JSON list of C-alpha atoms in Angstrom, two decimals:
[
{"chain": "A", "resi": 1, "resn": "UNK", "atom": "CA", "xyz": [-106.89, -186.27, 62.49]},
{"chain": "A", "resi": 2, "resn": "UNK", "atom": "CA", "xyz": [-103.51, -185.73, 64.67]},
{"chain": "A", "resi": 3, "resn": "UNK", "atom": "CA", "xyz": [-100.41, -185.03, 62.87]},
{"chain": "A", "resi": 4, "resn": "UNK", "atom": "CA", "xyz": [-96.80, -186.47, 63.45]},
{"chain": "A", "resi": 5, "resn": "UNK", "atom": "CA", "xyz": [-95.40, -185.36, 67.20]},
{"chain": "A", "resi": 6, "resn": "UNK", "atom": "CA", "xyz": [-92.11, -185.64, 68.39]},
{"chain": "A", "resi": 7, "resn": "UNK", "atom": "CA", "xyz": [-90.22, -185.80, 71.46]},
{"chain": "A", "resi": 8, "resn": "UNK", "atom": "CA", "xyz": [-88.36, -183.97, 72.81]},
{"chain": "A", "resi": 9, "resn": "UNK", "atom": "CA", "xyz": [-88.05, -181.01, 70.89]},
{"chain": "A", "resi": 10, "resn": "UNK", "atom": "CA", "xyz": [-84.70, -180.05, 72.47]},
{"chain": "A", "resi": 11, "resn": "UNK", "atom": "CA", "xyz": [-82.42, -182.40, 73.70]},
{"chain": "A", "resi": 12, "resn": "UNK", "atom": "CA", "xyz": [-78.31, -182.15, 74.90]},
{"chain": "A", "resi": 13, "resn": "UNK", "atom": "CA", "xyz": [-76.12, -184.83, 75.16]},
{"chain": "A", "resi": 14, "resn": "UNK", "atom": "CA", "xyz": [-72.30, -185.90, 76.12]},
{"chain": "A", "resi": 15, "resn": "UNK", "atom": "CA", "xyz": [-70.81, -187.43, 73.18]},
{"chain": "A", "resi": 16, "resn": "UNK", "atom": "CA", "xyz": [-70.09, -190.93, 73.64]},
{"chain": "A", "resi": 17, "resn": "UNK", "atom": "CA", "xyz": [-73.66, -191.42, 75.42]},
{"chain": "A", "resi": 18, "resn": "UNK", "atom": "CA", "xyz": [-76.72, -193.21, 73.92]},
{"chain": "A", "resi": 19, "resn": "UNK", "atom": "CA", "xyz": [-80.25, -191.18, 73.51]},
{"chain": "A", "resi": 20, "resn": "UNK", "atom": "CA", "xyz": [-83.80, -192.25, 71.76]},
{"chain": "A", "resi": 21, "resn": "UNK", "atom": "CA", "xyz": [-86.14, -190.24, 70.21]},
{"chain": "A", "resi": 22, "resn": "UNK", "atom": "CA", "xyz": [-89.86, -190.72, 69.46]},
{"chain": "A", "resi": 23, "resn": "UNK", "atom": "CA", "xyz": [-92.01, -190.12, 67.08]},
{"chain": "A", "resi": 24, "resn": "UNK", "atom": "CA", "xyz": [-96.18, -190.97, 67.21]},
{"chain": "A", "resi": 25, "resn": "UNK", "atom": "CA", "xyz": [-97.23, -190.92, 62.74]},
{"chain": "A", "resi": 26, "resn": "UNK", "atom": "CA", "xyz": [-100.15, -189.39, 61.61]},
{"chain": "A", "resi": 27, "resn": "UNK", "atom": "CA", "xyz": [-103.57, -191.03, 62.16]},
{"chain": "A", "resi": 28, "resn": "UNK", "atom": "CA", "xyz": [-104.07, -193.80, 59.00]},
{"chain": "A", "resi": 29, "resn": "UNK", "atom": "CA", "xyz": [-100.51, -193.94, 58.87]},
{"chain": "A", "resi": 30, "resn": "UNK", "atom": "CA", "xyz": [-98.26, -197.00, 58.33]},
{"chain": "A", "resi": 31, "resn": "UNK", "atom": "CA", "xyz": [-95.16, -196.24, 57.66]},
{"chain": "A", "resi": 32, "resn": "UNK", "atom": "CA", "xyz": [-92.57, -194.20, 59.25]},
{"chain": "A", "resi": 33, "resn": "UNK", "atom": "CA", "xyz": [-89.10, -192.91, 58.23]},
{"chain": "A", "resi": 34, "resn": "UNK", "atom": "CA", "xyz": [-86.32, -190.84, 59.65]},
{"chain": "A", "resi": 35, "resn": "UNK", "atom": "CA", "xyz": [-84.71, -188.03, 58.21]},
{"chain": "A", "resi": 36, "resn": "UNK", "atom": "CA", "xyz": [-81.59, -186.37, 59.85]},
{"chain": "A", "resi": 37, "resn": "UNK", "atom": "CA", "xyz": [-80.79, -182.44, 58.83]},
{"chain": "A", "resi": 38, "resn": "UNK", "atom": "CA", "xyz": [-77.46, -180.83, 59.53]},
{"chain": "A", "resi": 39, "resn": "UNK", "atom": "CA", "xyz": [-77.31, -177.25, 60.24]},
{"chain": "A", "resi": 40, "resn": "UNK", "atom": "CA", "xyz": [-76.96, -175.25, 56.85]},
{"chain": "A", "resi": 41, "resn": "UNK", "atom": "CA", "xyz": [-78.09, -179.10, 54.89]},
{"chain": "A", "resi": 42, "resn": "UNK", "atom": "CA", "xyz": [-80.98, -180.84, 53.47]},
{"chain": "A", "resi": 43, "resn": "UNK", "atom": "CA", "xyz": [-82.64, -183.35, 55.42]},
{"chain": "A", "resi": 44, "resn": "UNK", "atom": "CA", "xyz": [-80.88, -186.72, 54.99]},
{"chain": "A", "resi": 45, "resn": "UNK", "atom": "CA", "xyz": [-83.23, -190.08, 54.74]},
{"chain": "A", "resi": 46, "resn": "UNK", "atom": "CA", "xyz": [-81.87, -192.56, 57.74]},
{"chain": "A", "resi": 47, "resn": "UNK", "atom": "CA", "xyz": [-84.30, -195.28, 57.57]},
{"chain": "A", "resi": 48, "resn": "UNK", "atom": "CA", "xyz": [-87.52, -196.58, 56.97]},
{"chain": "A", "resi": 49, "resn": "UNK", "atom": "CA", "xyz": [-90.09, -198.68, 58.97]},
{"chain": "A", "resi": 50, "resn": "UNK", "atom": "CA", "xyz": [-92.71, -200.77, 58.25]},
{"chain": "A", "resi": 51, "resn": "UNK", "atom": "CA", "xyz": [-94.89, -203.56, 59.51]},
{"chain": "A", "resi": 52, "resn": "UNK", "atom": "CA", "xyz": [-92.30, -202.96, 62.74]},
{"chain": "A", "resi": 53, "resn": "UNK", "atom": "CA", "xyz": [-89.63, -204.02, 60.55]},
{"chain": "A", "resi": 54, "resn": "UNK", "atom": "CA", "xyz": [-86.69, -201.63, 58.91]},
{"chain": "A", "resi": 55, "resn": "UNK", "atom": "CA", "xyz": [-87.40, -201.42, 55.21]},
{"chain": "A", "resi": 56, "resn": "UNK", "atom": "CA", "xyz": [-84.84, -199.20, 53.67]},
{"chain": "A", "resi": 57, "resn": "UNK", "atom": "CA", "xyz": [-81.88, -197.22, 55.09]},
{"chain": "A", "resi": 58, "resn": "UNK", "atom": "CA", "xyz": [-79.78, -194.43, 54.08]},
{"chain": "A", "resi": 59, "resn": "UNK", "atom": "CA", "xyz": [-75.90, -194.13, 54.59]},
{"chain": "A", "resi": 60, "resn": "UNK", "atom": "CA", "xyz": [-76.01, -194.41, 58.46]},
{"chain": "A", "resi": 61, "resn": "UNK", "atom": "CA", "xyz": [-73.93, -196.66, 60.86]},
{"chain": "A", "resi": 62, "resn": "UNK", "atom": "CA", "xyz": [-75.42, -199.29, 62.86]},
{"chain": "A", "resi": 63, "resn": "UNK", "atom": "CA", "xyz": [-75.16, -197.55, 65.60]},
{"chain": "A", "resi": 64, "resn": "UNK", "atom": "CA", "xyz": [-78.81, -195.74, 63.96]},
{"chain": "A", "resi": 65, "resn": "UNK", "atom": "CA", "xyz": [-80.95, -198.05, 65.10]},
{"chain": "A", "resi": 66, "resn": "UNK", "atom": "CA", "xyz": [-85.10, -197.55, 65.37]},
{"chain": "A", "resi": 67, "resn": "UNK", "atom": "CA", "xyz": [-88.08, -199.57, 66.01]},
{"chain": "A", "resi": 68, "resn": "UNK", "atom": "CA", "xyz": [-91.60, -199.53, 65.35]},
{"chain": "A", "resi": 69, "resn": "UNK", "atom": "CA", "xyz": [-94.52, -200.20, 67.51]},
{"chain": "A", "resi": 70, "resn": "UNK", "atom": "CA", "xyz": [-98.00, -201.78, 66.69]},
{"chain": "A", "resi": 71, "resn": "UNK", "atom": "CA", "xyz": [-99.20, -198.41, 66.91]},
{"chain": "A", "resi": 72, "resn": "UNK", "atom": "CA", "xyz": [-97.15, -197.18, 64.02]},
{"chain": "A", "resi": 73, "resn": "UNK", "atom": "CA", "xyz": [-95.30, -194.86, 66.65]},
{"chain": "A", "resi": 74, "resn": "UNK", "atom": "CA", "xyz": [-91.23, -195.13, 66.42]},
{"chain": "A", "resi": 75, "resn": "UNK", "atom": "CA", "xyz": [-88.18, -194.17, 68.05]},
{"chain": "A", "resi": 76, "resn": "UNK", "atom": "CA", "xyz": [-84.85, -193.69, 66.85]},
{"chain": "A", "resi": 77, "resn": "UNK", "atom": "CA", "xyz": [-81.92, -194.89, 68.74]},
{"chain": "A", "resi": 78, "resn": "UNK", "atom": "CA", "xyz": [-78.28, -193.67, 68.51]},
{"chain": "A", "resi": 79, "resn": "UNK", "atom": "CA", "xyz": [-75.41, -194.91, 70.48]},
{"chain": "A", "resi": 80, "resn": "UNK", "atom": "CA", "xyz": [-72.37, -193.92, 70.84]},
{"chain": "A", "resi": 81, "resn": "UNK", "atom": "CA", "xyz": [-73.22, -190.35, 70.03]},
{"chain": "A", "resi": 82, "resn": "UNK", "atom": "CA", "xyz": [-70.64, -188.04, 68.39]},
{"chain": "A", "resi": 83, "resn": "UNK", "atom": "CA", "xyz": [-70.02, -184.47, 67.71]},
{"chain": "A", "resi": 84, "resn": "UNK", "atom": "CA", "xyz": [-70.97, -184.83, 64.20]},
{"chain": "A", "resi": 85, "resn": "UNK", "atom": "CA", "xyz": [-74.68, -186.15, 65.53]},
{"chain": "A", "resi": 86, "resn": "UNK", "atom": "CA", "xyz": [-75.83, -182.87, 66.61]},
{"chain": "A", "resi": 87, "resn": "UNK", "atom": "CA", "xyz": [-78.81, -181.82, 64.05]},
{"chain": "A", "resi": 88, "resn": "UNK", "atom": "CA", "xyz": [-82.70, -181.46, 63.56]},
{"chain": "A", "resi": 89, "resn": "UNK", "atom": "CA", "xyz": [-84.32, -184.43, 63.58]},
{"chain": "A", "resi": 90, "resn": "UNK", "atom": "CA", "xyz": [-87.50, -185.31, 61.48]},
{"chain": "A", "resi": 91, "resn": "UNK", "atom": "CA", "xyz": [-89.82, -187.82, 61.52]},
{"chain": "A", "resi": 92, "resn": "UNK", "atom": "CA", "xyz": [-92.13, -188.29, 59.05]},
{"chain": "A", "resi": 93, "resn": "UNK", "atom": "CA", "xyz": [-95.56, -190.65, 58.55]},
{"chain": "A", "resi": 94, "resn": "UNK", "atom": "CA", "xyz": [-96.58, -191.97, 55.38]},
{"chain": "A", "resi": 95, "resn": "UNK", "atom": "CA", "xyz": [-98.60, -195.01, 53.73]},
{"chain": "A", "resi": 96, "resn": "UNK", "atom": "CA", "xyz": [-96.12, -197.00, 52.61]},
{"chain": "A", "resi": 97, "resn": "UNK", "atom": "CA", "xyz": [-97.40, -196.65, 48.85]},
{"chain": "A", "resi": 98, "resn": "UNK", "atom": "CA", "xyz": [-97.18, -193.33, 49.53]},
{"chain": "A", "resi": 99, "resn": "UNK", "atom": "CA", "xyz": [-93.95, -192.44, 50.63]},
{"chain": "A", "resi": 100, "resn": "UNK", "atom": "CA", "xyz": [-91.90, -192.55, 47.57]},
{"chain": "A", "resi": 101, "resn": "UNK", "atom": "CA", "xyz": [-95.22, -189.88, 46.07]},
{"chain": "A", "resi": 102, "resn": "UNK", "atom": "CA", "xyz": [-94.26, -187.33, 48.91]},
{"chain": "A", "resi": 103, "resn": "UNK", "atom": "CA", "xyz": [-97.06, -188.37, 50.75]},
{"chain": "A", "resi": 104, "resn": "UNK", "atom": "CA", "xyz": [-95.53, -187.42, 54.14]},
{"chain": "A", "resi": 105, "resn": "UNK", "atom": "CA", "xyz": [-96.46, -185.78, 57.00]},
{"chain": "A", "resi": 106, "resn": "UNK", "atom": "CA", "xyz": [-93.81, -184.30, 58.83]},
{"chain": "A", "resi": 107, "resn": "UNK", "atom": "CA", "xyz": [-92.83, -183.74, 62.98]},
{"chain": "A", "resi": 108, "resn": "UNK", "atom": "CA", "xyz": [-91.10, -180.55, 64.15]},
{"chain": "A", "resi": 109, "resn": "UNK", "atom": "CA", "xyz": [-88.18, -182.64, 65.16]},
{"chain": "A", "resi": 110, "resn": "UNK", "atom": "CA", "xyz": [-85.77, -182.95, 67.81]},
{"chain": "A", "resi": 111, "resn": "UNK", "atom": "CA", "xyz": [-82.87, -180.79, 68.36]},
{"chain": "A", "resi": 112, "resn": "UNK", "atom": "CA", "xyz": [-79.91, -182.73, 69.39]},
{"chain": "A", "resi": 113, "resn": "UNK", "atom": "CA", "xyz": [-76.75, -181.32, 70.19]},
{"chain": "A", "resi": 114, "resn": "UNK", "atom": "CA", "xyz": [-73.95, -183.22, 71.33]},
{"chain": "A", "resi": 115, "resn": "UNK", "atom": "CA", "xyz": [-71.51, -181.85, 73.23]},
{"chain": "B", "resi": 1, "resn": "UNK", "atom": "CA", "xyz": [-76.76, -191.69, 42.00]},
{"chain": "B", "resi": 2, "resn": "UNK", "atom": "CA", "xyz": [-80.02, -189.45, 42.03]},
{"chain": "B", "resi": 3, "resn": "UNK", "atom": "CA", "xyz": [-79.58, -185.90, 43.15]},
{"chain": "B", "resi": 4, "resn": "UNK", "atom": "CA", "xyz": [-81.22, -182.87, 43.97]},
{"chain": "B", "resi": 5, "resn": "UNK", "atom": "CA", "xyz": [-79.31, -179.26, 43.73]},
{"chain": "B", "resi": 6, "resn": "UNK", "atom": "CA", "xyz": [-80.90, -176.07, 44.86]},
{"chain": "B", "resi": 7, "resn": "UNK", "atom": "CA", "xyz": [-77.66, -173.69, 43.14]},
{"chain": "B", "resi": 8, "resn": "UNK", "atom": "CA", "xyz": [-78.65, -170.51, 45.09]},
{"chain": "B", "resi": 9, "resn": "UNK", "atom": "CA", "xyz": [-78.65, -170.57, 49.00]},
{"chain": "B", "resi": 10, "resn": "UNK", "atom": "CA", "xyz": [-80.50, -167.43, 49.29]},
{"chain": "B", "resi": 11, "resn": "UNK", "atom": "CA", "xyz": [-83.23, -165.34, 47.24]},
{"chain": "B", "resi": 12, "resn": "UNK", "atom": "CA", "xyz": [-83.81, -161.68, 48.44]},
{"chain": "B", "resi": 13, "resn": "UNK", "atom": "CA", "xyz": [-86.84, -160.20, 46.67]},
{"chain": "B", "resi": 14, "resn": "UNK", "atom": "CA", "xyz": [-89.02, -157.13, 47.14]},
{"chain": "B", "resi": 15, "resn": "UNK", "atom": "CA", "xyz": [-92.39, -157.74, 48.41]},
{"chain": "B", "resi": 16, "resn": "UNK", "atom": "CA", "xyz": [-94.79, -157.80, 45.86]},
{"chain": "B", "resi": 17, "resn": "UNK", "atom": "CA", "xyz": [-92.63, -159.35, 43.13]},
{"chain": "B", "resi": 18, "resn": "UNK", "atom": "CA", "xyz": [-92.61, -162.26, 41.27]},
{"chain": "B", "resi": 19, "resn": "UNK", "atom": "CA", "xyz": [-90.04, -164.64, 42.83]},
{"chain": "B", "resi": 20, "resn": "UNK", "atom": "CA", "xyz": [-88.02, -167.94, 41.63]},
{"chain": "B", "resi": 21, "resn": "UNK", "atom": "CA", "xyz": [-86.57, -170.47, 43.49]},
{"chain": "B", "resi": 22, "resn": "UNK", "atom": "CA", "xyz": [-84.39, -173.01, 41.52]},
{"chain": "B", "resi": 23, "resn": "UNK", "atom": "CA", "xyz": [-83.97, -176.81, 40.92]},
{"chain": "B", "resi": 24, "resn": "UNK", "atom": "CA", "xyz": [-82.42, -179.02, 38.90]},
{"chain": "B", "resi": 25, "resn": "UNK", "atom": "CA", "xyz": [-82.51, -182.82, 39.45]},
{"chain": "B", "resi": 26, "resn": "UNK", "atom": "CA", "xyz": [-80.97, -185.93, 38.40]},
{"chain": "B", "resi": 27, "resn": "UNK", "atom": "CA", "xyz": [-83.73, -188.63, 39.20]},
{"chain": "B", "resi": 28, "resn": "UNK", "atom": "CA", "xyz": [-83.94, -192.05, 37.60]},
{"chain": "B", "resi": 29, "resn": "UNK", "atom": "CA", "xyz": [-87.11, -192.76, 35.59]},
{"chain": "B", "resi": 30, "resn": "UNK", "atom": "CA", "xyz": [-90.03, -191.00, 36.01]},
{"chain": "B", "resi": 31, "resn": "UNK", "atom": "CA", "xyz": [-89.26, -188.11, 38.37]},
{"chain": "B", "resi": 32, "resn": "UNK", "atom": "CA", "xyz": [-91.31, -187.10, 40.91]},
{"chain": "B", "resi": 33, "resn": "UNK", "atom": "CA", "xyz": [-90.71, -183.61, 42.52]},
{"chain": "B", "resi": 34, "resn": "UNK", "atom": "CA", "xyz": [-91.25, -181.95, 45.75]},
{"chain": "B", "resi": 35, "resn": "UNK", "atom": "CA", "xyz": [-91.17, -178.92, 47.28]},
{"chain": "B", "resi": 36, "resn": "UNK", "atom": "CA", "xyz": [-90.81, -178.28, 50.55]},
{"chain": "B", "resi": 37, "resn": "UNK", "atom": "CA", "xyz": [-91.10, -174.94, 53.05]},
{"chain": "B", "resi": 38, "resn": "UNK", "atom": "CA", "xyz": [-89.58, -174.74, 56.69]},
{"chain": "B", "resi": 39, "resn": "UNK", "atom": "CA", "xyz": [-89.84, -172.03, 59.26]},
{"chain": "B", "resi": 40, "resn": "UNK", "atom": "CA", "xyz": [-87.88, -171.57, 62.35]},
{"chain": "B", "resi": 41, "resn": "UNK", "atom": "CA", "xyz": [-87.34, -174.59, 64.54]},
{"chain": "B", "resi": 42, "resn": "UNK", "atom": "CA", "xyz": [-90.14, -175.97, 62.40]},
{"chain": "B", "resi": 43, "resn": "UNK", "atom": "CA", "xyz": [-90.81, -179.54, 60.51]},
{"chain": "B", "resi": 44, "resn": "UNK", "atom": "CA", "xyz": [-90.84, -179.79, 57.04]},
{"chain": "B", "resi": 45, "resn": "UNK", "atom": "CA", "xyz": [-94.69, -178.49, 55.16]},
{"chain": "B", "resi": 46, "resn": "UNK", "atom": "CA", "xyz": [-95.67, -179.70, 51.93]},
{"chain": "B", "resi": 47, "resn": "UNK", "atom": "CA", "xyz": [-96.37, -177.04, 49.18]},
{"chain": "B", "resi": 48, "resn": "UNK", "atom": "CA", "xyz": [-96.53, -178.91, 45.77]},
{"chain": "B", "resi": 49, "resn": "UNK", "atom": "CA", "xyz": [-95.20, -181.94, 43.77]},
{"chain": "B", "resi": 50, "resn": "UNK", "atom": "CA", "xyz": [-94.75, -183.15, 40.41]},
{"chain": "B", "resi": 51, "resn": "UNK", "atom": "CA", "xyz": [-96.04, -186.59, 39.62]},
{"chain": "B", "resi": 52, "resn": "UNK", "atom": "CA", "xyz": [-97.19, -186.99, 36.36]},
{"chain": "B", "resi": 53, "resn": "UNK", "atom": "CA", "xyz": [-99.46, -184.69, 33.62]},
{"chain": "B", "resi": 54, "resn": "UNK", "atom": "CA", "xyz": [-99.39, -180.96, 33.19]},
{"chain": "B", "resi": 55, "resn": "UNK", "atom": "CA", "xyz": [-95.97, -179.32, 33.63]},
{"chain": "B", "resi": 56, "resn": "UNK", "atom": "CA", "xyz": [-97.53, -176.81, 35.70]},
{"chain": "B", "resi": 57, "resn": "UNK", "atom": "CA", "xyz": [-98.25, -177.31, 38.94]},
{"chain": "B", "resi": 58, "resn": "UNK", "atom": "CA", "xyz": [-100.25, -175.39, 41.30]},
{"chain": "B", "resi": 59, "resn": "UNK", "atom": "CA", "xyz": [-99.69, -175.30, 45.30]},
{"chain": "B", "resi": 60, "resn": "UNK", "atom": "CA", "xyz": [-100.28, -174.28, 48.84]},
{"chain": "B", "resi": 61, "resn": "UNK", "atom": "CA", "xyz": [-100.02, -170.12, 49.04]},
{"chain": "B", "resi": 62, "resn": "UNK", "atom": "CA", "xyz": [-100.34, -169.31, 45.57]},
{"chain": "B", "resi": 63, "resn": "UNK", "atom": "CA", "xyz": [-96.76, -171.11, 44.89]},
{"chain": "B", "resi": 64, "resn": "UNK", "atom": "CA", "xyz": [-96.55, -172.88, 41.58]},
{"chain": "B", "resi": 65, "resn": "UNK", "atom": "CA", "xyz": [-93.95, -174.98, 40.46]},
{"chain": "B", "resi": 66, "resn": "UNK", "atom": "CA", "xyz": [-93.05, -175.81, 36.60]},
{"chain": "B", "resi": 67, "resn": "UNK", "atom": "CA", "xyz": [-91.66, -178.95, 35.32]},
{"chain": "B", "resi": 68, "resn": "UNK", "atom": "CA", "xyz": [-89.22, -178.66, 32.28]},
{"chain": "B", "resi": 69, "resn": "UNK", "atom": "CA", "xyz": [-87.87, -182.23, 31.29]},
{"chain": "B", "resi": 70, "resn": "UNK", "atom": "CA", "xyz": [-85.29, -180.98, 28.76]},
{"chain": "B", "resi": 71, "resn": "UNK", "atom": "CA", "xyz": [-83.38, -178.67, 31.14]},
{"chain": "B", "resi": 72, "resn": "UNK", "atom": "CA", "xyz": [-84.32, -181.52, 34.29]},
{"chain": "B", "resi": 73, "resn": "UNK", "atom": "CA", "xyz": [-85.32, -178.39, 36.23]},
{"chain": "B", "resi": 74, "resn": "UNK", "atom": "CA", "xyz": [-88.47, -178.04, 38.50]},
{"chain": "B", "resi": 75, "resn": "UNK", "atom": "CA", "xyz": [-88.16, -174.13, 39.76]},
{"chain": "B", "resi": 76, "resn": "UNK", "atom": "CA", "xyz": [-90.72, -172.54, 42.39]},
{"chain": "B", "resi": 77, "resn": "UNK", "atom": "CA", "xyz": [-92.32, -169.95, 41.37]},
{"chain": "B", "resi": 78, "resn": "UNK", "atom": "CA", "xyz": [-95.45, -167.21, 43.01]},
{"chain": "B", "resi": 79, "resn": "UNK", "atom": "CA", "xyz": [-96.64, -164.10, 41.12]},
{"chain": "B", "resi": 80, "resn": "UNK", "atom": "CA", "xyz": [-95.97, -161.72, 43.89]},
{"chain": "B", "resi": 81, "resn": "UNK", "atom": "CA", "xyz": [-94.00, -162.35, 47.12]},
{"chain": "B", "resi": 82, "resn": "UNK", "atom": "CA", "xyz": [-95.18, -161.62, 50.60]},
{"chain": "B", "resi": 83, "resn": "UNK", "atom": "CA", "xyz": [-93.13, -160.68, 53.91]},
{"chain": "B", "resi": 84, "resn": "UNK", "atom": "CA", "xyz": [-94.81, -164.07, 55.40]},
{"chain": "B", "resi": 85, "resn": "UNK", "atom": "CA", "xyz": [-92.90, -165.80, 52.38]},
{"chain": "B", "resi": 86, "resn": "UNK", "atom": "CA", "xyz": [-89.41, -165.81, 54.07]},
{"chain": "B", "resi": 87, "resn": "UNK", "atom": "CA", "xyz": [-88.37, -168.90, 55.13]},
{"chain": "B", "resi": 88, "resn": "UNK", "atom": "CA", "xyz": [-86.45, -171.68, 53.67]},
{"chain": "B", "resi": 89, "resn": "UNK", "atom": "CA", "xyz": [-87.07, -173.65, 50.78]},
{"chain": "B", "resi": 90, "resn": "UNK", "atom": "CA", "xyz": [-86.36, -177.35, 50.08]},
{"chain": "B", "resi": 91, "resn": "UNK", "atom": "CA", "xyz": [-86.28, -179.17, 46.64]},
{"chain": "B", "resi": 92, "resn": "UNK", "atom": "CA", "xyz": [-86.58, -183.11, 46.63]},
{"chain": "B", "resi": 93, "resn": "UNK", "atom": "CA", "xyz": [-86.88, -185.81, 44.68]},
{"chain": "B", "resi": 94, "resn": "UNK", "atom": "CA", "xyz": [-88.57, -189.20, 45.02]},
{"chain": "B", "resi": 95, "resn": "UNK", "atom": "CA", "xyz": [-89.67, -192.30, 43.04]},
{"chain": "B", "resi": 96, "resn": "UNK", "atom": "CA", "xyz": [-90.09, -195.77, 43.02]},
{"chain": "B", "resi": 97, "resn": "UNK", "atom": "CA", "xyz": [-87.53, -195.85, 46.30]},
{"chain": "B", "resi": 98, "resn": "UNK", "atom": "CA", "xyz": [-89.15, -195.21, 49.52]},
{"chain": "B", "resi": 99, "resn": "UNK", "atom": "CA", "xyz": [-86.93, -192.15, 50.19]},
{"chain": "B", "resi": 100, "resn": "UNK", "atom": "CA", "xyz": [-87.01, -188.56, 49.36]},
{"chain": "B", "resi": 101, "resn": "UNK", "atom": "CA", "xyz": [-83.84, -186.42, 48.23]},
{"chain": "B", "resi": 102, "resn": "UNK", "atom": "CA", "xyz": [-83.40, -183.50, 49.39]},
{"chain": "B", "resi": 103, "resn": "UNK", "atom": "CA", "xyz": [-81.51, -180.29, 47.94]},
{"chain": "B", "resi": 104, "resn": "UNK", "atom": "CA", "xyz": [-79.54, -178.18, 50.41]},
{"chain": "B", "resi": 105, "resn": "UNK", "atom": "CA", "xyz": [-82.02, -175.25, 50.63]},
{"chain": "B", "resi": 106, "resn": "UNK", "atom": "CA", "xyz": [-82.45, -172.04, 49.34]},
{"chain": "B", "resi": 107, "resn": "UNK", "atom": "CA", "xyz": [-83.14, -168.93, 51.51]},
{"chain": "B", "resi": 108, "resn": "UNK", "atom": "CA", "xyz": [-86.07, -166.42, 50.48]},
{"chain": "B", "resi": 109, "resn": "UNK", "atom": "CA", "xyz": [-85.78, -163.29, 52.27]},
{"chain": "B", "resi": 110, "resn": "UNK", "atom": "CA", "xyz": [-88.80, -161.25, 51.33]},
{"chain": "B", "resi": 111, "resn": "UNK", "atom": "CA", "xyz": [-87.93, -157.64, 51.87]},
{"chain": "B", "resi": 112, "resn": "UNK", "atom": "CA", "xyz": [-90.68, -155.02, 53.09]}
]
């Protein structure tokens, strides 16, 4: 059983530029969801995927986009990046009866800064 | 609006002592309660949660966590604290929504 991987784990960016990062869930896994932690913060829920289709989003702009893949793998898309972007962030797998139960399995992230 | 605060961004204890980390929540319905640990340039790992049934609940590491409805807390808790304990320590909250809520964090440096 693999667990959640993400890439990259570091990753520096111009603000005003566009950058995707990926995430492959957790073996069994259906579900994936996005999580966004400031420096010095919680981690902040940015969306949810399912069935390759968003289902449930936090108090992001559109330009947080994401997609899912028949595989259950994601990305997460931002555009238009700003200073206020740079942070940690998580992906995390889940069945989707699961995920409000804590039944994720978290990545190690990406490290965006924006500068 | 549900919430999740974590009211002390650090912990220092001696190694060896009991420690307690704090949270209080504010979760619609039936709470459920996570916590969560994080090392250095690490993901998030699971340690316990609260669903439903005893108010005690037992963990990962010899953490325990207990649930008090009246004073909406759900502290951390371990008997005796080890060096290998210091990292930082998330409170959420979940439910019927597909989301978790996370507190801001709490600190525990573990002194030799």
């Amino acid at each position: 059983e693999t667990g959640v991987t993400q890439s990259p784990t570091h990753l520096i960016k111009t603000r005003g530029q566009q950058v995707t990062l990926r995430c492959s869930s957790q073996s069994g896994h259906n579900t994936v969801s996005w999580y966004q932690q400031a420096l010095g913060q919680g981690p902040q829920f940015i969306f949810q995927y399912y069935r390759e289709e968003e289902n449930g989003r936090g108090n992001f702009p559109p330009r947080f986009s994401g997609l899912q893949f028949p595989n259950y793998s994601s990305e997460l898309n931002v555009n238009a990046l700003e200073l206020d972007d740079s942070a940690l962030y998580l992906c995390a797998s889940s069945l989707v009866s699961q995920a409000g139960r804590g039944g994720y399995t978290f990545g190690s992230g990406t490290r965006l800064t924006v500068v | 609006a549900q919430s999740v605060a974590q009211p002390e961004d650090q912990v220092n204890v001696a190694e060896g002592n009991p420690l307690t980390v704090k949270c209080t929540y504010s979760v619609s319905g039936n709470p459920y309660l996570f916590w969560y640990v994080q090392y250095p340039n690490r993901g998030l790992q699971f340690l316990l949660k609260y669903i439903t049934g005893d108010n005690l609940v037992k963990g990962s590491y010899g953490f325990e966590a207990e649930f008090n409805k009246s004073q909406t807390s759900f502290h951390l808790k371990k008997p005796s604290a080890l060096v290998s304990d210091s990292a930082l320590y998330f409170c959420a909250g979940g439910g019927a929504t597909n989301k978790l809520i996370f507190g801001t964090g709490t600190l525990l440096a573990v002194q030799p």
